[in-house]
Short mmCIF file of C-alpha atoms and ligand atoms in Angstrom, two decimals:
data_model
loop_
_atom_site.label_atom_id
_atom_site.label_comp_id
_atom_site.label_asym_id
_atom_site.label_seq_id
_atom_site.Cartn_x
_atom_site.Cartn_y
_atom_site.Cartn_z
CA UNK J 126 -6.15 36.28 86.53
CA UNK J 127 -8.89 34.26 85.53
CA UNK J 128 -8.51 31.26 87.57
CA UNK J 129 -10.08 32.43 91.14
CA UNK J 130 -11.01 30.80 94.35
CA UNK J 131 -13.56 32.47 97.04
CA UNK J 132 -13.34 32.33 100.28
CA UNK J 133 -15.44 32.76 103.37
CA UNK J 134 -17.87 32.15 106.20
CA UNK J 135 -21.42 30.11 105.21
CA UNK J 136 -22.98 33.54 104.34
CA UNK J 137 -20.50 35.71 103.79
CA UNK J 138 -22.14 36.09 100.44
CA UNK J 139 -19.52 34.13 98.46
CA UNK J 140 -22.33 32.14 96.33
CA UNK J 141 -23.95 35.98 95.23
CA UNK J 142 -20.87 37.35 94.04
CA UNK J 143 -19.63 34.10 92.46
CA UNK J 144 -22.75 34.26 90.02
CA UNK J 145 -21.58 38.22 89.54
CA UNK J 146 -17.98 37.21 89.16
CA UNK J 147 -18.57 34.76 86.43
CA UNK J 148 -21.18 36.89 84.25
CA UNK J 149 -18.80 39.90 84.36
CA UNK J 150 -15.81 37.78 83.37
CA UNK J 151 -17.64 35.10 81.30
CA UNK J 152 -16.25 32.16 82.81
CA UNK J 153 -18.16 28.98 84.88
CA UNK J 154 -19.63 29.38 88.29
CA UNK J 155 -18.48 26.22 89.90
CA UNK J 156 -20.30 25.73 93.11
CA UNK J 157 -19.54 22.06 95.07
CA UNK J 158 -22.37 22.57 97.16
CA UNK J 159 -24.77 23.52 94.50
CA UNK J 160 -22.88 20.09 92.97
CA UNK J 161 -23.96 17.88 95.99
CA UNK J 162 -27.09 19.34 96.42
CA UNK J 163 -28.10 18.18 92.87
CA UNK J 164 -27.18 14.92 93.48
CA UNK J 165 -29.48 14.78 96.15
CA UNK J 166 -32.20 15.74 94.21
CA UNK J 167 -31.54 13.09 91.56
CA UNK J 168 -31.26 10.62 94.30
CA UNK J 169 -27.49 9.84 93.09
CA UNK J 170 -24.95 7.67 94.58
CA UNK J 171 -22.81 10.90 95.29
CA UNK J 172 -26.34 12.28 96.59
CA UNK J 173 -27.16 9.44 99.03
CA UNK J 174 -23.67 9.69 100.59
CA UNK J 175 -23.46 13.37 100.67
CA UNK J 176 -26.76 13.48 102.23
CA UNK J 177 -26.37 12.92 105.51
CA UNK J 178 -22.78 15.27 106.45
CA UNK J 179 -24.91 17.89 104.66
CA UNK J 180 -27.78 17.73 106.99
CA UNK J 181 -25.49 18.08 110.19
CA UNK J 182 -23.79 20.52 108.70
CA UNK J 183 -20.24 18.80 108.70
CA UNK J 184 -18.28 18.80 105.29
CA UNK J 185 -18.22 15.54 103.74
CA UNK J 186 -15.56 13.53 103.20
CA UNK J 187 -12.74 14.93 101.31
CA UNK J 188 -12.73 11.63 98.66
CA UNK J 189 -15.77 12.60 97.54
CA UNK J 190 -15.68 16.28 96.61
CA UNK J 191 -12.03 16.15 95.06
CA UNK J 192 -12.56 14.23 92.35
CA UNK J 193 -15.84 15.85 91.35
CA UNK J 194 -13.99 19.23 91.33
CA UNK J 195 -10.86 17.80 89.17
CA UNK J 196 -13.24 16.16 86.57
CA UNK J 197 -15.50 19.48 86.17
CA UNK J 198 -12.17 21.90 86.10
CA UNK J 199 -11.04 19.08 82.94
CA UNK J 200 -14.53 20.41 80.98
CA UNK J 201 -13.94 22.59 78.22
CA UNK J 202 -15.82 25.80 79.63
CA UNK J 203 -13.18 25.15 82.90
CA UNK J 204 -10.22 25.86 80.19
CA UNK J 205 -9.99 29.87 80.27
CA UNK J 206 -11.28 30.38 84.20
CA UNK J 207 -13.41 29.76 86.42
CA UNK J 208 -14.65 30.62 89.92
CA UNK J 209 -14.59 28.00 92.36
CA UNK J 210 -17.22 28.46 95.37
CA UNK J 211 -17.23 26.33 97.93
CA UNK J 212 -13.67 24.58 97.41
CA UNK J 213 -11.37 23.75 98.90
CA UNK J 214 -12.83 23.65 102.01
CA UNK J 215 -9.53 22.02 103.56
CA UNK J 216 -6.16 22.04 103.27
CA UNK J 217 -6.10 18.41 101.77
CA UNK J 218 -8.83 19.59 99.17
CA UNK J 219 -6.12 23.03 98.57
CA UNK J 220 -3.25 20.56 98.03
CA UNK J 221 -5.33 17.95 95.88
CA UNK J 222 -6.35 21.07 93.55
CA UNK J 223 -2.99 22.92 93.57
CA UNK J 224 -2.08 19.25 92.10
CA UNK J 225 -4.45 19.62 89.17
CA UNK J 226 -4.81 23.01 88.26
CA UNK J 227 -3.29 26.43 89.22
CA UNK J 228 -4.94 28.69 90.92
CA UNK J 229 -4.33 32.96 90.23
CA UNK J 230 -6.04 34.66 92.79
CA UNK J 231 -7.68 34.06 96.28
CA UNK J 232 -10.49 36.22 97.34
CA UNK J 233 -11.39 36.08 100.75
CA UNK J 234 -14.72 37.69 101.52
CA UNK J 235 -14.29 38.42 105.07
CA UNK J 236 -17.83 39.46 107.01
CA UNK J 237 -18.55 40.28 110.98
CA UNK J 238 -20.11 37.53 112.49
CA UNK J 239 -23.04 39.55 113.37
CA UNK J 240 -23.95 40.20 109.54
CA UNK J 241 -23.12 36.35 108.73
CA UNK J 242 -25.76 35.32 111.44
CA UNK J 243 -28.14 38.04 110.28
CA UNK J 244 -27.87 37.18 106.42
CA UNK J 245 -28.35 33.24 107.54
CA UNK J 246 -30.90 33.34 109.26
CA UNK J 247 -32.85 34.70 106.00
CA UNK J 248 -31.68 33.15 103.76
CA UNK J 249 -33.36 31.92 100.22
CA UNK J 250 -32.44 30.38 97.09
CA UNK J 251 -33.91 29.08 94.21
CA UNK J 252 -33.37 26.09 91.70
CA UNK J 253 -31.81 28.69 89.15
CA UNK J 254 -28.73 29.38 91.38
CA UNK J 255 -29.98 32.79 93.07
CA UNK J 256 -29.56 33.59 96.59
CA UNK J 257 -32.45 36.14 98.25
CA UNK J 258 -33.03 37.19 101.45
CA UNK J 259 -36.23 37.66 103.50
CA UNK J 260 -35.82 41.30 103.67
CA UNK J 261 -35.28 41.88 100.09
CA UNK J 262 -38.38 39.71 98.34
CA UNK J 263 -42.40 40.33 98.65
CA UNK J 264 -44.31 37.52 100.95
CA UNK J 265 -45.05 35.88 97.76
CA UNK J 266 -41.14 34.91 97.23
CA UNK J 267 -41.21 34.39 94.18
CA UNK J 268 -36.95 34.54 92.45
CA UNK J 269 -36.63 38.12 91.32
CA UNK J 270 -34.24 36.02 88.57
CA UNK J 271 -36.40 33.34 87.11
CA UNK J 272 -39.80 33.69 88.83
CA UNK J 273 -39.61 29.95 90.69
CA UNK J 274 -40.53 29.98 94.03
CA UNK J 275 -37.91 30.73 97.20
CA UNK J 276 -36.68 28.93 99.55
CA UNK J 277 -34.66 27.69 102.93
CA UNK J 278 -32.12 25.61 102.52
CA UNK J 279 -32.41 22.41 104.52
CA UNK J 280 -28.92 23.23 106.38
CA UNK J 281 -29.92 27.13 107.12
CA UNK J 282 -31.50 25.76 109.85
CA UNK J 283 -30.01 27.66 113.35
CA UNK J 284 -28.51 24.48 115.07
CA UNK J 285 -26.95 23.43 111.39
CA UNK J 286 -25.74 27.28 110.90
CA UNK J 287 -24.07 26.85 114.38
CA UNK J 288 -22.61 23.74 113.45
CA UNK J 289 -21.27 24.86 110.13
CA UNK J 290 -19.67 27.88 111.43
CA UNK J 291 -17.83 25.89 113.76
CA UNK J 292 -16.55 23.57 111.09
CA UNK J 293 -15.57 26.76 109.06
CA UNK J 294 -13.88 28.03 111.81
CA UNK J 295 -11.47 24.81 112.58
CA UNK J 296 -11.57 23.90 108.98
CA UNK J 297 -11.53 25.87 106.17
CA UNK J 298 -10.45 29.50 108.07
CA UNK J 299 -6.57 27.94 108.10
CA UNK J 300 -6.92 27.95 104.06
CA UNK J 301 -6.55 32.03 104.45
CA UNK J 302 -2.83 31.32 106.08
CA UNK J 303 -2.18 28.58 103.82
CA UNK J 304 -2.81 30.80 100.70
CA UNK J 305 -1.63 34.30 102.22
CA UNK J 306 1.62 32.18 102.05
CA UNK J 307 1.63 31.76 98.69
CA UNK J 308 1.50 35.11 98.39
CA UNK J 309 -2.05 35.08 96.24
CA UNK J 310 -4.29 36.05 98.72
CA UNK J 311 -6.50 39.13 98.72
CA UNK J 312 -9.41 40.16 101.00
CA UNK J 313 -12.57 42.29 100.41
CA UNK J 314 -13.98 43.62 104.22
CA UNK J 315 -17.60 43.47 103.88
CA UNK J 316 -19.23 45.46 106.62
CA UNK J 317 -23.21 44.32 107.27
CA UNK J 318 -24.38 47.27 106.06
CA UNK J 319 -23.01 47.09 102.58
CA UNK J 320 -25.09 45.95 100.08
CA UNK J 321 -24.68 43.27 97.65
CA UNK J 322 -23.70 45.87 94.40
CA UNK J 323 -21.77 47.37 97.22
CA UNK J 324 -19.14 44.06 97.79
CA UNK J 325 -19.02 43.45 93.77
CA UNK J 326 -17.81 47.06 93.17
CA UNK J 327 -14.81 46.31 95.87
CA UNK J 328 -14.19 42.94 94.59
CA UNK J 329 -14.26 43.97 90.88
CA UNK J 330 -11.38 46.34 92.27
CA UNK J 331 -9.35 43.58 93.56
CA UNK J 332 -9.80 41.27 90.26
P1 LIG D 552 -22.34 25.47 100.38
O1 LIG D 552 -23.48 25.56 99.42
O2 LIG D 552 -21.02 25.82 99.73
O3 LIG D 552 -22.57 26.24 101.65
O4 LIG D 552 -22.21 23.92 100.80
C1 LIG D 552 -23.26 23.28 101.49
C2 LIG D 552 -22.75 22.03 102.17
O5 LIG D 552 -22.21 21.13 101.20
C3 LIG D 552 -21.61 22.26 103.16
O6 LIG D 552 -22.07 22.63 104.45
C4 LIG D 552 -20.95 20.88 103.16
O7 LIG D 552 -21.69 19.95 103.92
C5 LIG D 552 -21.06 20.47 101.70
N1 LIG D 552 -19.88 20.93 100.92
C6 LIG D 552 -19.87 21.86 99.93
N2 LIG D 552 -18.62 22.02 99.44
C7 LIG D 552 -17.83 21.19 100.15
C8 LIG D 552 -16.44 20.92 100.15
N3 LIG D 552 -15.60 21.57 99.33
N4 LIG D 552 -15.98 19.99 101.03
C9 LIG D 552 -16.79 19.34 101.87
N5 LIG D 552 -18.12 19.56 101.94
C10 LIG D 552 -18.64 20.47 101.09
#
């Protein structure tokens, strides 16, 4: 069971327990998002074209995620598991991956909209991959992993929060029936007072 896909809402937490996920089981935190937003920093090709869908907080185009995705699950670390966070995000990026690799378990992290709104609105991450929250760091905000400096993502911005929940919702939420069908589904109910040892503990139980 080593070769996982998480699901869920923009803040549903899926990015913290992927890094938990793939230190407990040793195997690569692969994070399209954290992909893309790379390649903006480096001022890529990818980067320049991912840019924009990013900042409205629309998916980009399928073409460009799926083929990223199949190259990086081809690595050598990819070969005994991984955790894939972020994709698919479709069901043309779930067909275009169940064509290159298979996938063992589904776990959808499934959050009250309340908390998701809450935990957005909060948000902070840092270079090394770590994801913080207002409530949880001194005013200095300093990464309680590495030391760097917090901060908001670009796209945690309230209109681009609204806008990617929407695009969740008519998007990505029809992946749960499309993989409860294949029968590999599971889901972990997060409630907004749980905390974040609290989730790994009940998905560690599913896994
Ligand atoms: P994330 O860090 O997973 O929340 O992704 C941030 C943004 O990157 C998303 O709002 C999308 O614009 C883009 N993105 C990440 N993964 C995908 C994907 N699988 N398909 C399309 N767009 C993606």
């Amino acid at each position: 069971m080593r070769n996982i896909v998480l699901l869920g809402a923009p803040g549903a937490g899926k990015g913290t327990q992927a890094v938990l996920i793939a230190k407990e089981y040793n195997i690569p935190h692969i994070s399209t998002g954290a992909i893309l937003r790379k390649n903006i920093q480096e001022g890529t090709e990818l980067g320049k074209q991912a840019k924009s869908y990013i900042e409205a907080g629309q998916l980009v185009p399928d073409s460009l995620v799926i083929d990223i995705v199949a190259d990086r699950l081809g690595q050598d670390d990819a070969k005994n598991g991984y955790i894939l966070d972020g994709f698919p995000r479709t069901i043309a990026q779930a067909e275009a991956l169940d064509r290159v690799t298979t996938i063992d378990l589904v776990l959808d992290i499934n959050v009250p909209f309340e908390a998701i709104i809450e935990r957005l609105s909060g948000r902070l991450v840092c270079k090394c991959g770590e994801t913080s929250h207002v409530d949880w760091v001194d005013s200095d905000r300093k990464c309680p992993k590495c030391g760097e400096t917090l901060f908001v993502r670009d796209d945690d911005k309230p209109e681009t929060v609204r806008a990617r929940l929407a695009v969740y919702e008519k998007q990505t939420a029809p992946l749960i029936g499309y993989y409860e069908a294949k029968g590999n589904l599971v889901s972990v109910d997060v409630d907004g007072s749980d905390q974040v040892e609290d989730v790994f503990e009940k998905v560690k139980k599913v896994l």
